[in-house]
Coordinates of C-alpha atoms in Angstrom, one line a residue:
M2 CA 129.1 78.9 80.3
Q3 CA 126.6 80.3 77.9
M4 CA 125.8 84.0 77.8
Y5 CA 122.2 85.0 77.2
S6 CA 120.5 88.2 75.9
Y7 CA 116.8 88.9 76.2
R8 CA 114.7 88.1 73.2
W9 CA 111.4 90.0 73.0
C10 CA 108.5 88.5 71.2
G11 CA 106.2 91.6 71.0
S12 CA 106.3 95.4 71.1
V13 CA 108.2 97.0 74.0
P14 CA 105.6 98.6 76.4
S15 CA 105.3 102.3 76.3
T16 CA 104.4 102.6 80.0
P17 CA 106.3 101.3 83.0
T18 CA 105.9 97.6 83.6
T19 CA 106.8 95.5 86.7
A20 CA 109.7 93.1 86.4
T21 CA 107.4 90.1 86.8
T22 CA 105.3 91.3 83.9
M23 CA 108.5 91.7 81.8
I24 CA 109.5 88.1 82.5
R25 CA 106.1 86.7 81.5
R26 CA 106.4 88.6 78.2
L27 CA 109.8 87.2 77.5
C28 CA 109.0 84.2 75.4
C29 CA 112.5 82.8 75.4
L30 CA 116.1 83.2 76.3
Q31 CA 118.2 82.6 73.3
S32 CA 121.9 81.8 73.4
V33 CA 123.9 84.0 71.1
S34 CA 127.4 83.8 69.9
S35 CA 127.9 87.4 68.7
A36 CA 126.1 90.7 69.3
S37 CA 122.9 90.7 67.3
T38 CA 122.8 94.3 66.5
T39 CA 125.8 96.4 65.3
T40 CA 126.3 100.1 65.3
T41 CA 125.1 101.7 62.0
T42 CA 125.8 105.3 62.9
N43 CA 128.9 107.4 63.2
K44 CA 128.4 107.7 67.0
K45 CA 130.9 106.2 69.3
P46 CA 129.4 103.0 71.0
L47 CA 129.4 103.0 74.7
V48 CA 128.5 100.0 77.0
F49 CA 126.8 100.7 80.3
L50 CA 127.0 98.3 83.3
G51 CA 124.8 98.5 86.4
A52 CA 122.2 96.6 88.3
P53 CA 120.2 98.3 91.1
Q54 CA 117.5 101.0 90.6
V55 CA 120.0 103.8 91.4
S56 CA 122.0 102.8 88.3
S57 CA 119.0 103.7 86.1
I58 CA 119.7 107.4 87.0
V59 CA 123.0 107.1 85.0
L60 CA 121.4 105.2 82.2
D61 CA 118.7 107.8 81.8
T62 CA 121.3 110.6 81.7
L63 CA 123.3 108.7 79.0
L64 CA 120.2 107.9 76.9
D65 CA 118.9 111.4 77.1
A66 CA 122.3 112.9 76.1
S67 CA 122.8 110.4 73.3
A68 CA 119.4 111.4 71.8
S69 CA 120.7 114.9 71.1
P70 CA 121.5 115.4 67.4
H71 CA 124.9 116.8 68.5
S72 CA 125.8 113.8 70.6
S73 CA 129.0 111.9 69.6
F74 CA 128.1 108.7 71.4
E75 CA 125.3 106.1 71.7
V76 CA 124.5 103.4 74.3
A77 CA 125.3 100.3 72.3
A78 CA 124.5 97.7 75.0
I79 CA 123.7 97.3 78.6
V80 CA 125.2 94.7 81.0
T81 CA 123.4 93.8 84.2
Q82 CA 122.9 91.0 86.7
P83 CA 121.0 87.8 85.7
A84 CA 117.4 87.6 86.7
A85 CA 117.1 86.4 90.3
R86 CA 114.5 85.4 92.8
R87 CA 113.3 88.3 94.8
D88 CA 110.7 88.9 97.6
R89 CA 112.0 86.0 99.8
G90 CA 112.7 83.8 96.8
K91 CA 109.1 83.6 95.5
K92 CA 109.5 85.6 92.2
L93 CA 112.0 85.5 89.5
A94 CA 112.7 89.1 88.5
L95 CA 114.9 91.0 86.2
S96 CA 117.4 93.4 87.7
P97 CA 115.9 96.9 88.2
L98 CA 118.2 98.3 85.6
A99 CA 117.0 95.7 82.9
T100 CA 113.4 96.4 83.7
H101 CA 114.0 100.2 83.4
A102 CA 115.9 99.8 80.1
L103 CA 113.1 97.7 78.6
D104 CA 110.5 100.3 79.8
R105 CA 112.5 102.9 78.0
G106 CA 112.4 100.9 74.8
F107 CA 116.0 99.6 74.8
S108 CA 116.5 96.6 72.6
P109 CA 116.2 93.4 74.6
D110 CA 118.8 91.8 72.3
L111 CA 121.4 94.3 73.6
I112 CA 120.8 93.7 77.3
F113 CA 123.4 91.1 78.5
T114 CA 123.3 89.2 81.7
P115 CA 126.5 87.2 82.2
H116 CA 127.0 85.4 85.5
K117 CA 130.6 86.7 85.4
A118 CA 132.0 89.5 83.3
G119 CA 134.8 87.2 82.3
D120 CA 132.5 84.6 80.6
D121 CA 133.9 83.9 77.1
A122 CA 130.6 84.1 75.2
F123 CA 129.9 87.5 76.8
L124 CA 133.3 88.8 76.0
S125 CA 132.9 87.7 72.4
N126 CA 129.7 89.7 72.2
L127 CA 131.4 92.7 73.8
K128 CA 134.3 92.6 71.3
A129 CA 131.8 92.5 68.4
L130 CA 130.3 95.8 69.6
Q131 CA 133.8 97.4 69.5
P132 CA 132.9 99.7 72.4
H133 CA 134.9 102.9 72.7
L134 CA 134.1 103.1 76.4
C135 CA 132.5 101.0 79.2
I136 CA 130.8 102.8 82.1
T137 CA 130.0 101.2 85.4
A138 CA 127.6 102.4 88.1
A139 CA 126.9 99.9 91.0
Y140 CA 127.4 96.9 88.7
G141 CA 128.5 94.6 91.4
N142 CA 130.7 92.1 89.5
I143 CA 134.5 92.1 89.3
L144 CA 135.8 93.1 85.9
P145 CA 138.8 90.9 84.8
T146 CA 141.7 92.2 82.7
K147 CA 140.3 90.5 79.6
F148 CA 137.3 92.6 79.9
L149 CA 139.2 95.9 80.7
D150 CA 141.3 95.3 77.6
I151 CA 138.4 95.5 75.2
P152 CA 137.1 99.1 75.3
Q153 CA 139.3 101.5 73.3
F154 CA 139.3 104.3 75.9
G155 CA 139.0 102.0 78.9
T156 CA 136.3 101.6 81.6
V157 CA 135.2 104.4 83.9
N158 CA 133.3 104.1 87.1
I159 CA 131.0 106.4 89.0
H160 CA 131.8 105.8 92.7
P161 CA 129.7 107.6 95.4
S162 CA 132.7 108.7 97.6
L163 CA 135.6 111.0 97.5
L164 CA 138.2 108.4 96.5
P165 CA 140.5 107.1 98.0
L166 CA 138.0 107.4 100.9
Y167 CA 135.5 104.6 101.3
R168 CA 136.7 102.1 98.7
G169 CA 134.4 99.2 98.5
A170 CA 130.8 97.9 98.3
A171 CA 129.1 100.3 100.8
P172 CA 130.6 103.7 100.6
V173 CA 127.5 105.7 101.4
Q174 CA 126.4 103.6 104.3
R175 CA 129.9 103.6 105.9
A176 CA 130.3 107.4 105.4
L177 CA 127.0 108.1 107.1
L178 CA 127.9 105.6 109.9
D179 CA 131.0 107.7 110.5
G180 CA 128.9 110.8 110.7
V181 CA 130.7 112.6 107.9
R182 CA 129.7 116.2 107.2
E183 CA 131.2 116.1 103.7
T184 CA 131.3 113.5 101.0
G185 CA 131.1 113.4 97.1
V186 CA 131.3 111.4 94.0
S187 CA 134.3 110.3 92.0
L188 CA 134.7 109.5 88.3
A189 CA 137.7 107.2 87.9
F190 CA 139.2 104.8 85.5
T191 CA 138.7 101.2 86.4
V192 CA 141.8 99.0 87.2
R193 CA 142.0 95.5 88.6
A194 CA 142.5 96.7 92.2
L195 CA 139.3 97.7 93.9
D196 CA 138.2 101.3 93.3
A197 CA 141.9 102.2 92.9
G198 CA 142.1 103.7 89.4
P199 CA 143.2 107.3 88.4
I200 CA 140.6 109.9 89.3
I201 CA 139.3 112.0 86.3
A202 CA 137.0 114.3 88.4
T203 CA 135.2 114.6 91.6
E204 CA 132.3 116.7 93.1
T205 CA 131.9 117.4 96.8
I206 CA 128.7 117.9 98.7
Q207 CA 127.8 118.8 102.2
V208 CA 125.9 116.1 104.1
D209 CA 122.7 117.1 105.9
D210 CA 122.4 115.5 109.4
Q211 CA 118.9 114.0 108.6
I212 CA 119.6 112.5 105.1
K213 CA 119.3 108.8 104.9
A214 CA 121.5 106.4 102.7
P215 CA 119.0 105.9 99.9
D216 CA 118.5 109.6 99.4
L217 CA 122.2 110.3 99.6
L218 CA 123.0 107.5 97.2
D219 CA 120.4 108.9 94.7
L220 CA 121.8 112.4 95.0
L221 CA 125.4 111.3 94.5
F222 CA 124.6 109.3 91.4
R223 CA 122.7 112.3 89.9
K224 CA 125.8 114.4 90.6
G225 CA 128.0 111.6 89.2
S226 CA 125.8 111.4 86.0
D227 CA 126.3 115.1 85.3
L228 CA 130.0 114.7 86.1
L229 CA 130.2 111.9 83.5
I230 CA 128.4 113.8 80.7
R231 CA 130.7 116.8 81.4
E232 CA 133.9 114.7 81.2
L233 CA 132.9 112.3 78.3
P234 CA 134.5 114.5 75.6
S235 CA 137.8 114.3 77.3
I236 CA 137.5 110.6 77.9
L237 CA 136.6 109.9 74.3
D238 CA 139.4 112.0 72.9
G239 CA 142.0 110.4 75.2
S240 CA 142.9 113.6 77.1
A241 CA 141.3 112.4 80.3
R242 CA 144.1 109.7 80.6
L243 CA 146.6 112.5 80.7
K244 CA 144.9 114.6 83.4
A245 CA 143.6 111.8 85.6
Q246 CA 145.3 111.8 89.0
P247 CA 146.6 108.7 90.8
Q248 CA 145.1 108.1 94.2
D249 CA 147.0 108.6 97.3
D250 CA 147.1 105.1 98.8
S251 CA 148.2 106.5 102.2
K252 CA 144.7 108.0 102.6
V253 CA 142.7 104.9 101.7
T254 CA 139.7 103.9 103.8
L255 CA 137.5 100.9 103.2
A256 CA 133.7 100.5 103.0
P257 CA 133.0 96.8 103.3
K258 CA 129.6 95.2 102.5
I259 CA 127.0 95.7 105.2
N260 CA 126.2 92.6 107.2
P261 CA 122.6 92.3 108.5
D262 CA 123.9 91.4 112.0
E263 CA 125.1 95.0 112.2
S264 CA 121.5 96.3 112.2
W265 CA 121.0 96.0 116.0
L266 CA 121.0 99.3 117.9
S267 CA 122.6 99.8 121.3
F268 CA 121.2 102.8 123.2
D269 CA 124.2 102.7 125.5
K270 CA 126.1 104.4 122.8
E271 CA 125.8 108.2 122.3
A272 CA 122.7 109.5 120.6
S273 CA 124.7 110.7 117.5
V274 CA 126.2 107.2 117.0
V275 CA 122.7 105.6 117.1
H276 CA 121.2 108.3 114.9
N277 CA 124.0 107.9 112.2
K278 CA 123.4 104.1 112.1
V279 CA 119.7 104.6 111.6
R280 CA 120.4 106.9 108.6
A281 CA 123.2 104.7 107.3
F282 CA 121.2 101.4 107.3
S283 CA 117.9 103.0 106.1
G284 CA 116.3 100.9 103.4
W285 CA 118.5 97.8 103.8
P286 CA 119.1 96.1 106.3
G287 CA 117.3 98.7 108.4
T288 CA 117.9 99.1 112.2
R289 CA 116.4 97.1 114.9
A290 CA 116.1 97.5 118.7
R291 CA 114.6 95.5 121.6
V292 CA 112.3 97.4 124.0
V293 CA 110.3 96.3 127.0
V294 CA 106.6 97.0 127.4
V295 CA 105.6 97.0 131.1
E296 CA 101.9 96.3 131.5
K297 CA 99.8 97.8 134.2
N298 CA 99.9 94.7 136.3
G299 CA 103.7 94.8 136.2
Q300 CA 104.2 92.0 133.7
Q301 CA 106.8 92.6 131.0
K302 CA 107.2 91.6 127.4
T303 CA 110.0 92.2 124.9
L304 CA 109.4 93.6 121.5
D305 CA 111.7 93.7 118.5
I306 CA 111.0 96.9 116.6
K307 CA 112.6 98.6 113.5
I308 CA 113.7 102.1 114.1
I309 CA 112.9 104.0 110.9
T310 CA 113.5 107.6 111.5
T311 CA 115.3 109.4 114.3
R312 CA 116.5 112.9 115.2
L313 CA 119.1 114.2 117.7
S314 CA 117.1 115.5 120.7
S315 CA 116.3 119.2 120.8
H316 CA 115.1 118.8 124.4
E317 CA 117.9 119.9 126.8
S318 CA 116.4 118.1 129.8
V319 CA 113.9 115.2 129.8
L320 CA 112.9 113.8 133.2
F321 CA 112.9 110.0 133.2
N322 CA 111.3 108.2 136.2
E323 CA 113.9 105.4 135.8
A324 CA 117.2 105.3 133.9
D325 CA 115.8 103.0 131.2
D326 CA 112.4 104.6 130.7
V327 CA 111.4 105.9 127.3
A328 CA 109.4 109.2 127.4
F329 CA 107.0 110.6 124.9
V330 CA 107.6 114.4 124.3
E331 CA 106.1 116.5 121.5
G332 CA 105.4 113.7 119.1
A333 CA 108.7 111.8 119.7
L334 CA 109.8 108.7 121.6
V335 CA 112.7 110.0 123.6
F336 CA 115.4 107.3 124.4
P337 CA 118.1 107.9 127.0
C338 CA 121.5 107.1 125.4
G339 CA 125.1 107.0 126.4
R340 CA 126.9 109.8 128.1
G341 CA 123.7 111.6 129.1
T342 CA 122.5 112.1 125.6
T343 CA 119.0 111.5 124.2
L344 CA 117.6 110.5 120.9
E345 CA 114.2 111.2 119.4
V346 CA 112.6 108.3 117.6
L347 CA 110.1 109.6 115.1
E348 CA 109.0 106.5 113.2
V349 CA 108.9 102.8 114.1
Q350 CA 107.7 99.5 112.7
L351 CA 106.5 96.4 114.5
P352 CA 107.1 92.9 113.0
G353 CA 104.6 92.3 110.2
K354 CA 103.1 95.8 110.4
K355 CA 103.5 99.1 108.5
A356 CA 105.7 101.8 109.8
V357 CA 103.9 104.3 112.0
N358 CA 104.8 107.6 113.6
A359 CA 105.8 107.8 117.2
A360 CA 102.5 109.2 118.3
A361 CA 100.5 106.3 116.8
F362 CA 102.9 103.8 118.5
W363 CA 102.7 105.5 121.9
N364 CA 98.9 105.6 121.7
G365 CA 98.8 101.9 120.9
L366 CA 100.5 101.2 124.3
R367 CA 97.4 102.5 126.0
G368 CA 99.2 103.7 129.1
Q369 CA 101.8 100.9 129.4
K370 CA 105.3 101.9 130.1
L371 CA 108.1 101.5 127.6
K372 CA 111.8 100.8 128.5
K373 CA 114.9 100.4 126.4
L374 CA 117.0 97.2 126.7

């Protein structure tokens, strides 16, 4: 399988550009057999691997730190996912990390997009760079042993949980789903087993009961970026290997990938459980619920709505005419939930419409009743 790097046929834009525009300006994808640019400074070459927008936080931190005249390292290459069709398959787009790197002026010849991190052509390029260290942040591909054997000081990963808790693809979502009050970020060496390598350092944070997954993920990667910069000297002189602590396998919990089928809400569960799910699945896949609109003539129609923002009810007692009635109190839709609890829904979205606050949705009912299903 061939490995491709991006070839740029004009100047790199000085202002942010959409991924679609980037692709239009890429005049060709040229197969390469070795890295087209080699390190010409005395700085230690690092290779960064990531894909989603949140990984750009780490890249920015590395690029900014490497620009310092006192920096001992440089970002020699970036590895990311291949361009893929987004927006329901209509547009071919670069990964968010690739787009961000190009916007920052990073050489397109040194942005690699292998389908697998074990591709021979890609590994040949990686070896040519002679990286001292590889760093991953939400890269999303399995790293085989023949990859891990290349960097002199190994590969380290920024993982948004306090390992060995929440190993896997969705640590932030699963932690919020569990209603944790405390979480954190771990910097660990990468081994073949999933998120199981020795831990170099961690940072713990308290979890606000209103924070949503995208915001918590952003916060943890910012904390993780600072942790990485703080620990890089010890990683690059080898001492981090000596101080890194093995994980306690008896305390492992898993964070499997989110399935869109999990997005449905059940108001028969306690309000805190529903609220945590809304926070955990915010962004993608979102949370959905079915409600019944009772027209003035008694006819009923079912609506599928997205629940965007919720809050645990501050109202000690809400009088419902019937058990399944949804009330409107002080700007919130108040849903009766399991074990006598209530949940305030602050923001909703109808299919094909923009998200609106609860007041706007309630006013749109024009006096019709709303019931949960």
